[in-house]
Amino acid sequence: MTEVCIIGIGLHPFGRTDGVSGRQQGAYAVRQALKDCGLEWTDMQFAFGGSAAAGSADSLVNELGLTGIQFVNVSNGCATGGSALLSAYAAIKAGQYDLGLAVGFDKHPRGAFNSDPRNSGLETWYGETGLMLTTQFFGMKINRYLSEHGISRDALGMVANKAFRNGARNPNAWRREPVTMDTIMNSDMLSYPLTKYMFCSPAEGGAALILASEKVARRFTNRPVFLRAAALRTRHYGSFEVFSPYLGLERAASPSTIASRATFEMAGLGPEDVDIVQVQDTEAGAEIMYLAECGFCADGEQEKLLRDGDTEIGGRMPVNTDGGCIANGEPIGASGLRQVCEVIAQLRGDAGDRQVPGTPKTAFTHVHGAPGLSACTVLQV
């Protein structure tokens, strides 16, 4: 089967853009991605896209042109963007198409996500008792994790502090001002041990990728990035997941663990081969846990990595170099594709003030969505 390349990337800045719809932000990202590789909308053979709060993704054809394109809507929680990319990857890998699009966008209202438990197979009591409020779950899960593995609350602050510093270097980020450790640690406590500056916020934005088979990629770019592997996995019984009304007596590996293992196996690589890492950081605790779940460290090693500067842009394992969800916010449809846009910019050497030193060759991305699924990729130049 053919190798799959990403030849074009496009972003609409994340944050709040008054007067611009989510669909318009998605269309902007698509146009930027097409411009990046010198293609036109009429060249696209297929598209996969997702949006949680800004309408059906296939409505982008109203903005981009009515060409009769096969356009499939994708919805998979916070892993929507990763799922759209996986679908596009599979279509080209199988030899069905040579050129196509993965796109995501969103425009969430201000305030917390307002999820309906019935959409996740739960009764209404689950929401009526407050359990549907994800901040509470995140707080409970990371509090248990810190206790089990001897990690201090300072590690949460260090993750958020790094995110805001990296976001300050990113012209497409929402939060572009550094925030001190003291401010982060002493801000309002939302769900112990997580303060308000340790959480991301629902946001707006768009992200798009143009994918091509290897046989046609070099017609349009002299620097393709190879999508070596992409995998998505859902939860097993006993995995500690959001929107679960119980926890099994015996713990199972998380979907992030099994998805990352599948991705590395598919790529013929391991975590030790990765130069740049993007993991879901809905809140600071997520980055800590997912680094271990995806194989980049052992449980309990994260605080030392942070204190030693290993996860900084100039460290041995840069993590969330664009500020992650904490600095960018989370427009659900776009978030996973933002990660891929970032690592491609890094692999090309186009990341500007936040460029990882040297010549990074291999990158890894990870997203996790409710009620318990994860999508991962490995990319190389």
Short mmCIF file of C-alpha atoms in Angstrom, two decimals:
data_model
loop_
_atom_site.label_atom_id
_atom_site.label_comp_id
_atom_site.label_asym_id
_atom_site.label_seq_id
_atom_site.Cartn_x
_atom_site.Cartn_y
_atom_site.Cartn_z
CA MET A 1 0.00 0.00 0.00
CA THR A 2 1.07 3.56 -0.65
CA GLU A 3 2.74 5.81 1.88
CA VAL A 4 0.57 8.74 3.03
CA CYS A 5 1.95 12.28 3.10
CA ILE A 6 0.68 15.56 4.48
CA ILE A 7 1.50 18.28 1.97
CA GLY A 8 -0.51 21.26 3.22
CA ILE A 9 -1.46 22.71 6.62
CA GLY A 10 -3.78 25.54 7.56
CA LEU A 11 -5.01 27.16 10.76
CA HIS A 12 -7.49 29.81 11.73
CA PRO A 13 -6.22 31.42 14.98
CA PHE A 14 -7.72 29.90 18.11
CA GLY A 15 -9.54 31.82 20.84
CA ARG A 16 -12.54 34.09 20.31
CA THR A 17 -13.28 35.66 16.93
CA ASP A 18 -16.42 37.75 17.19
CA GLY A 19 -18.48 38.03 14.03
CA VAL A 20 -16.88 35.01 12.35
CA SER A 21 -18.76 31.71 12.41
CA GLY A 22 -17.11 28.41 13.14
CA ARG A 23 -17.79 27.31 9.58
CA GLN A 24 -16.06 30.42 8.25
CA GLN A 25 -13.05 29.66 10.46
CA GLY A 26 -12.95 26.14 9.07
CA ALA A 27 -13.13 27.41 5.51
CA TYR A 28 -10.28 29.83 6.22
CA ALA A 29 -8.14 26.95 7.49
CA VAL A 30 -8.90 24.91 4.36
CA ARG A 31 -7.94 27.79 2.08
CA GLN A 32 -4.68 28.23 4.00
CA ALA A 33 -3.89 24.52 3.66
CA LEU A 34 -4.64 24.56 -0.08
CA LYS A 35 -2.46 27.64 -0.52
CA ASP A 36 0.33 25.92 1.41
CA CYS A 37 0.66 23.25 -1.29
CA GLY A 38 -0.54 25.19 -4.34
CA LEU A 39 -3.77 23.29 -4.84
CA GLU A 40 -7.39 24.31 -5.42
CA TRP A 41 -10.59 23.12 -3.77
CA THR A 42 -11.55 21.50 -7.05
CA ASP A 43 -8.47 19.24 -6.74
CA MET A 44 -9.82 17.58 -3.60
CA GLN A 45 -11.18 14.07 -4.14
CA PHE A 46 -12.65 13.60 -0.65
CA ALA A 47 -12.93 15.20 2.78
CA PHE A 48 -13.47 14.09 6.35
CA GLY A 49 -14.34 16.75 8.90
CA GLY A 50 -15.86 17.40 12.28
CA SER A 51 -17.41 20.05 14.48
CA ALA A 52 -19.16 19.68 17.82
CA ALA A 53 -20.92 23.04 18.14
CA ALA A 54 -20.63 24.90 14.84
CA GLY A 55 -22.76 22.80 12.51
CA SER A 56 -22.08 19.90 10.20
CA ALA A 57 -18.60 19.96 8.73
CA ASP A 58 -19.84 19.08 5.26
CA SER A 59 -21.58 22.47 5.16
CA LEU A 60 -18.12 23.85 4.34
CA VAL A 61 -18.95 23.15 0.71
CA ASN A 62 -21.23 26.19 0.87
CA GLU A 63 -18.12 28.29 1.56
CA LEU A 64 -15.61 26.46 -0.62
CA GLY A 65 -17.62 25.37 -3.64
CA LEU A 66 -20.25 22.87 -4.71
CA THR A 67 -18.04 20.35 -6.48
CA GLY A 68 -19.85 17.11 -5.63
CA ILE A 69 -16.99 16.02 -3.36
CA GLN A 70 -17.41 13.01 -1.05
CA PHE A 71 -17.52 14.72 2.36
CA VAL A 72 -18.03 12.62 5.50
CA ASN A 73 -18.91 14.15 8.87
CA VAL A 74 -16.95 12.83 11.87
CA SER A 75 -17.86 13.10 15.56
CA ASN A 76 -15.74 11.53 18.29
CA GLY A 77 -15.56 13.90 21.25
CA CYS A 78 -12.21 15.60 21.75
CA ALA A 79 -10.73 13.03 19.36
CA THR A 80 -12.87 14.30 16.47
CA GLY A 81 -9.94 15.88 14.61
CA GLY A 82 -7.76 12.81 15.11
CA SER A 83 -10.60 10.61 13.88
CA ALA A 84 -11.04 12.72 10.73
CA LEU A 85 -7.31 12.41 10.06
CA LEU A 86 -7.38 8.65 10.62
CA SER A 87 -10.26 8.33 8.15
CA ALA A 88 -8.42 10.37 5.52
CA TYR A 89 -5.25 8.36 6.10
CA ALA A 90 -7.12 5.08 5.59
CA ALA A 91 -8.75 6.29 2.35
CA ILE A 92 -5.38 7.09 0.78
CA LYS A 93 -3.53 4.15 2.33
CA ALA A 94 -6.03 1.76 0.77
CA GLY A 95 -5.42 3.28 -2.67
CA GLN A 96 -8.96 4.59 -3.07
CA TYR A 97 -7.86 8.23 -3.47
CA ASP A 98 -4.70 10.27 -4.04
CA LEU A 99 -5.66 13.68 -2.65
CA GLY A 100 -7.96 14.70 0.16
CA LEU A 101 -8.73 16.82 3.18
CA ALA A 102 -9.06 16.42 6.94
CA VAL A 103 -10.64 19.45 8.61
CA GLY A 104 -12.07 20.44 11.96
CA PHE A 105 -13.55 23.63 13.37
CA ASP A 106 -15.70 24.82 16.24
CA LYS A 107 -17.20 27.82 17.95
CA HIS A 108 -18.18 26.94 21.49
CA PRO A 109 -20.21 29.29 23.68
CA ARG A 110 -18.54 30.73 26.74
CA GLY A 111 -18.57 28.58 29.87
CA ALA A 112 -18.12 24.88 30.50
CA PHE A 113 -19.06 22.20 27.97
CA ASN A 114 -22.71 21.29 28.48
CA SER A 115 -22.88 17.56 27.78
CA ASP A 116 -26.02 15.44 27.80
CA PRO A 117 -25.49 12.10 29.60
CA ARG A 118 -27.97 10.38 27.30
CA ASN A 119 -25.58 10.90 24.40
CA SER A 120 -23.06 8.71 26.22
CA GLY A 121 -25.48 5.95 27.12
CA LEU A 122 -26.08 7.23 30.66
CA GLU A 123 -29.26 8.07 32.55
CA THR A 124 -30.13 11.68 33.33
CA TRP A 125 -29.32 11.18 37.04
CA TYR A 126 -25.65 11.14 36.09
CA GLY A 127 -25.85 14.76 35.05
CA GLU A 128 -28.34 15.80 37.72
CA THR A 129 -25.86 14.79 40.43
CA GLY A 130 -23.07 16.85 38.86
CA LEU A 131 -20.97 13.94 37.59
CA MET A 132 -21.23 15.14 33.99
CA LEU A 133 -19.11 18.17 34.89
CA THR A 134 -15.77 17.06 33.52
CA THR A 135 -13.70 19.34 35.75
CA GLN A 136 -14.73 17.20 38.73
CA PHE A 137 -13.63 14.00 36.99
CA PHE A 138 -10.30 15.51 35.98
CA GLY A 139 -9.68 16.65 39.54
CA MET A 140 -10.51 13.26 41.05
CA LYS A 141 -8.40 11.35 38.53
CA ILE A 142 -5.25 13.47 38.84
CA ASN A 143 -5.57 13.70 42.64
CA ARG A 144 -5.52 9.91 42.81
CA TYR A 145 -2.65 9.72 40.31
CA LEU A 146 -0.47 12.23 42.18
CA SER A 147 -1.03 10.35 45.43
CA GLU A 148 -0.29 6.94 43.92
CA HIS A 149 2.97 8.03 42.29
CA GLY A 150 4.43 10.58 44.69
CA ILE A 151 4.07 13.63 42.44
CA SER A 152 3.56 17.06 44.00
CA ARG A 153 1.01 19.69 42.99
CA ASP A 154 3.94 21.80 41.77
CA ALA A 155 4.14 19.53 38.72
CA LEU A 156 0.67 20.69 37.67
CA GLY A 157 1.81 24.29 37.92
CA MET A 158 4.93 23.60 35.90
CA VAL A 159 2.88 22.07 33.07
CA ALA A 160 0.59 25.11 32.93
CA ASN A 161 3.50 27.54 33.24
CA LYS A 162 5.23 25.87 30.28
CA ALA A 163 2.01 25.94 28.25
CA PHE A 164 1.55 29.68 28.67
CA ARG A 165 5.22 30.37 27.90
CA ASN A 166 5.00 28.32 24.71
CA GLY A 167 1.69 29.93 23.78
CA ALA A 168 3.32 33.35 24.06
CA ARG A 169 5.56 32.32 21.14
CA ASN A 170 2.67 31.10 19.00
CA PRO A 171 0.89 33.72 16.86
CA ASN A 172 -2.16 31.43 16.49
CA ALA A 173 -2.63 30.78 20.22
CA TRP A 174 -5.43 32.29 22.31
CA ARG A 175 -3.45 32.85 25.52
CA ARG A 176 -0.32 34.73 24.50
CA GLU A 177 0.95 36.00 27.84
CA PRO A 178 3.17 34.01 30.24
CA VAL A 179 1.58 33.26 33.62
CA THR A 180 3.79 32.91 36.68
CA MET A 181 3.91 29.81 38.85
CA ASP A 182 2.70 31.85 41.81
CA THR A 183 -0.35 33.07 39.89
CA ILE A 184 -1.15 29.58 38.62
CA MET A 185 -0.82 27.88 42.00
CA ASN A 186 -2.76 30.53 43.92
CA SER A 187 -5.58 31.17 41.46
CA ASP A 188 -9.14 30.01 42.16
CA MET A 189 -9.39 26.32 43.01
CA LEU A 190 -11.91 24.76 40.66
CA SER A 191 -11.65 21.02 41.32
CA TYR A 192 -8.86 20.09 43.70
CA PRO A 193 -5.96 19.94 42.99
CA LEU A 194 -6.59 21.91 39.76
CA THR A 195 -6.80 25.70 39.76
CA LYS A 196 -8.40 27.76 36.99
CA TYR A 197 -5.10 28.39 35.19
CA MET A 198 -4.49 24.63 34.95
CA PHE A 199 -7.53 24.12 32.70
CA CYS A 200 -8.09 24.83 29.04
CA SER A 201 -11.25 26.62 27.93
CA PRO A 202 -13.82 25.85 25.23
CA ALA A 203 -12.75 27.98 22.29
CA GLU A 204 -12.99 28.73 18.57
CA GLY A 205 -10.74 27.92 15.68
CA GLY A 206 -10.15 25.81 12.60
CA ALA A 207 -7.45 23.44 11.35
CA ALA A 208 -7.02 21.64 8.05
CA LEU A 209 -4.60 19.17 6.46
CA ILE A 210 -4.15 18.20 2.82
CA LEU A 211 -3.17 14.55 2.44
CA ALA A 212 -1.70 12.87 -0.63
CA SER A 213 -0.38 9.50 -1.71
CA GLU A 214 3.38 9.39 -2.01
CA LYS A 215 3.19 8.97 -5.78
CA VAL A 216 1.58 12.38 -6.26
CA ALA A 217 2.86 14.27 -3.17
CA ARG A 218 6.09 15.43 -4.75
CA ARG A 219 4.21 17.11 -7.60
CA PHE A 220 3.06 19.70 -5.08
CA THR A 221 5.81 19.96 -2.46
CA ASN A 222 9.49 19.23 -2.08
CA ARG A 223 9.09 18.66 1.66
CA PRO A 224 6.30 16.16 2.31
CA VAL A 225 5.77 14.92 5.85
CA PHE A 226 5.03 11.21 6.00
CA LEU A 227 2.15 10.05 8.16
CA ARG A 228 3.81 6.79 9.14
CA ALA A 229 1.02 5.52 11.35
CA ALA A 230 -2.39 6.44 12.73
CA ALA A 231 -4.54 4.41 15.12
CA LEU A 232 -7.61 4.87 17.29
CA ARG A 233 -8.72 2.66 20.17
CA THR A 234 -11.64 2.70 22.60
CA ARG A 235 -11.71 1.72 26.27
CA HIS A 236 -11.72 -1.68 27.96
CA TYR A 237 -13.70 -2.53 31.07
CA GLY A 238 -11.69 -1.26 34.02
CA SER A 239 -10.20 1.76 32.28
CA PHE A 240 -10.66 4.91 34.42
CA GLU A 241 -12.55 7.16 32.00
CA VAL A 242 -14.73 10.26 31.99
CA PHE A 243 -18.49 9.63 31.84
CA SER A 244 -18.17 6.22 33.50
CA PRO A 245 -20.61 5.55 36.37
CA TYR A 246 -18.33 2.97 37.96
CA LEU A 247 -14.70 1.86 38.20
CA GLY A 248 -13.80 -1.81 37.77
CA LEU A 249 -12.07 -3.58 40.65
CA GLU A 250 -9.25 -4.51 38.28
CA ARG A 251 -7.70 -1.70 36.27
CA ALA A 252 -7.28 -2.02 32.50
CA ALA A 253 -4.89 -0.19 30.22
CA SER A 254 -6.26 3.12 29.01
CA PRO A 255 -7.26 3.67 25.36
CA SER A 256 -4.29 6.06 25.14
CA THR A 257 -1.93 3.23 26.05
CA ILE A 258 -3.33 0.76 23.56
CA ALA A 259 -3.67 3.36 20.78
CA SER A 260 -0.10 4.60 21.21
CA ARG A 261 1.26 1.05 21.26
CA ALA A 262 -0.64 0.23 18.08
CA THR A 263 0.66 3.39 16.41
CA PHE A 264 4.29 2.73 17.32
CA GLU A 265 3.99 -0.89 16.19
CA MET A 266 2.53 0.23 12.87
CA ALA A 267 5.36 2.75 12.41
CA GLY A 268 8.06 0.30 13.45
CA LEU A 269 9.28 2.86 16.00
CA GLY A 270 9.16 3.47 19.74
CA PRO A 271 8.78 6.46 22.06
CA GLU A 272 12.56 6.71 22.25
CA ASP A 273 12.64 7.61 18.53
CA VAL A 274 10.36 10.65 18.89
CA ASP A 275 11.77 14.19 18.75
CA ILE A 276 8.55 16.17 19.38
CA VAL A 277 5.49 15.17 21.42
CA GLN A 278 1.94 16.49 21.44
CA VAL A 279 -0.42 15.02 24.04
CA GLN A 280 -3.91 16.04 25.11
CA ASP A 281 -3.76 18.62 27.91
CA THR A 282 -7.38 19.44 28.61
CA GLU A 283 -5.91 20.28 32.00
CA ALA A 284 -2.39 20.10 33.41
CA GLY A 285 -2.90 16.67 34.94
CA ALA A 286 -3.73 15.19 31.54
CA GLU A 287 -0.29 15.99 30.13
CA ILE A 288 1.32 14.34 33.15
CA MET A 289 -0.72 11.14 32.90
CA TYR A 290 -0.66 10.82 29.11
CA LEU A 291 3.14 11.07 28.93
CA ALA A 292 3.27 7.84 30.92
CA GLU A 293 0.28 6.21 29.23
CA CYS A 294 1.84 6.80 25.81
CA GLY A 295 5.18 5.33 26.87
CA PHE A 296 7.38 8.42 27.17
CA CYS A 297 8.20 7.88 30.83
CA ALA A 298 7.32 5.67 33.78
CA ASP A 299 4.58 6.64 36.23
CA GLY A 300 6.09 9.01 38.76
CA GLU A 301 8.95 10.27 36.58
CA GLN A 302 7.08 13.28 35.22
CA GLU A 303 7.99 15.77 37.93
CA LYS A 304 11.70 15.15 37.40
CA LEU A 305 11.26 15.59 33.64
CA LEU A 306 9.59 18.93 34.26
CA ARG A 307 12.14 20.14 36.82
CA ASP A 308 15.04 19.11 34.57
CA GLY A 309 13.55 21.00 31.60
CA ASP A 310 13.26 17.88 29.46
CA THR A 311 9.79 18.80 28.16
CA GLU A 312 10.73 22.38 27.24
CA ILE A 313 11.16 23.51 23.63
CA GLY A 314 14.93 23.20 24.08
CA GLY A 315 14.73 19.99 26.13
CA ARG A 316 15.38 16.42 25.08
CA MET A 317 11.64 15.68 24.68
CA PRO A 318 9.70 18.86 23.80
CA VAL A 319 6.02 18.54 24.71
CA ASN A 320 3.15 20.73 23.45
CA THR A 321 5.43 23.29 21.86
CA ASP A 322 2.53 25.48 20.68
CA GLY A 323 1.05 25.80 24.17
CA GLY A 324 -1.32 22.87 23.86
CA CYS A 325 -4.98 23.14 24.80
CA ILE A 326 -4.13 25.19 27.89
CA ALA A 327 -2.83 28.11 25.81
CA ASN A 328 -4.88 27.55 22.65
CA GLY A 329 -8.21 26.56 24.16
CA GLU A 330 -10.16 23.63 22.79
CA PRO A 331 -12.44 23.95 19.79
CA ILE A 332 -13.28 20.25 19.79
CA GLY A 333 -13.36 19.68 16.04
CA ALA A 334 -10.05 21.43 15.42
CA SER A 335 -7.94 20.50 18.43
CA GLY A 336 -6.42 17.23 17.24
CA LEU A 337 -5.59 18.67 13.82
CA ARG A 338 -3.96 21.70 15.46
CA GLN A 339 -1.49 19.29 17.06
CA VAL A 340 -0.57 17.86 13.67
CA CYS A 341 -0.23 21.32 12.11
CA GLU A 342 2.19 22.20 14.91
CA VAL A 343 4.45 19.18 14.57
CA ILE A 344 4.54 19.55 10.79
CA ALA A 345 5.66 23.16 11.18
CA GLN A 346 8.35 21.89 13.56
CA LEU A 347 9.48 19.09 11.23
CA ARG A 348 9.69 21.58 8.36
CA GLY A 349 11.67 24.04 10.48
CA ASP A 350 8.92 26.65 10.13
CA ALA A 351 7.93 27.14 13.78
CA GLY A 352 9.64 30.50 14.25
CA ASP A 353 10.29 31.57 17.84
CA ARG A 354 9.17 28.20 19.18
CA GLN A 355 11.23 26.07 16.79
CA VAL A 356 12.77 23.00 18.39
CA PRO A 357 16.57 23.18 18.02
CA GLY A 358 18.43 20.90 15.65
CA THR A 359 16.69 18.94 12.92
CA PRO A 360 13.73 17.04 14.41
CA LYS A 361 12.73 14.10 12.24
CA THR A 362 9.97 12.27 14.09
CA ALA A 363 6.85 13.51 15.90
CA PHE A 364 3.99 11.95 17.85
CA THR A 365 0.49 13.29 18.48
CA HIS A 366 -2.20 12.07 20.88
CA VAL A 367 -5.79 13.08 21.53
CA HIS A 368 -8.25 11.64 24.00
CA GLY A 369 -12.01 12.04 23.91
CA ALA A 370 -15.04 11.19 25.99
CA PRO A 371 -16.32 8.72 26.89
CA GLY A 372 -12.97 6.95 26.50
CA LEU A 373 -11.17 6.79 23.17
CA SER A 374 -7.81 7.89 21.89
CA ALA A 375 -6.23 8.62 18.50
CA CYS A 376 -2.47 8.78 17.90
CA THR A 377 -0.16 9.47 14.98
CA VAL A 378 3.52 9.19 14.13
CA LEU A 379 4.90 11.58 11.51
CA GLN A 380 8.35 11.78 9.90
CA VAL A 381 10.41 13.70 7.39
#
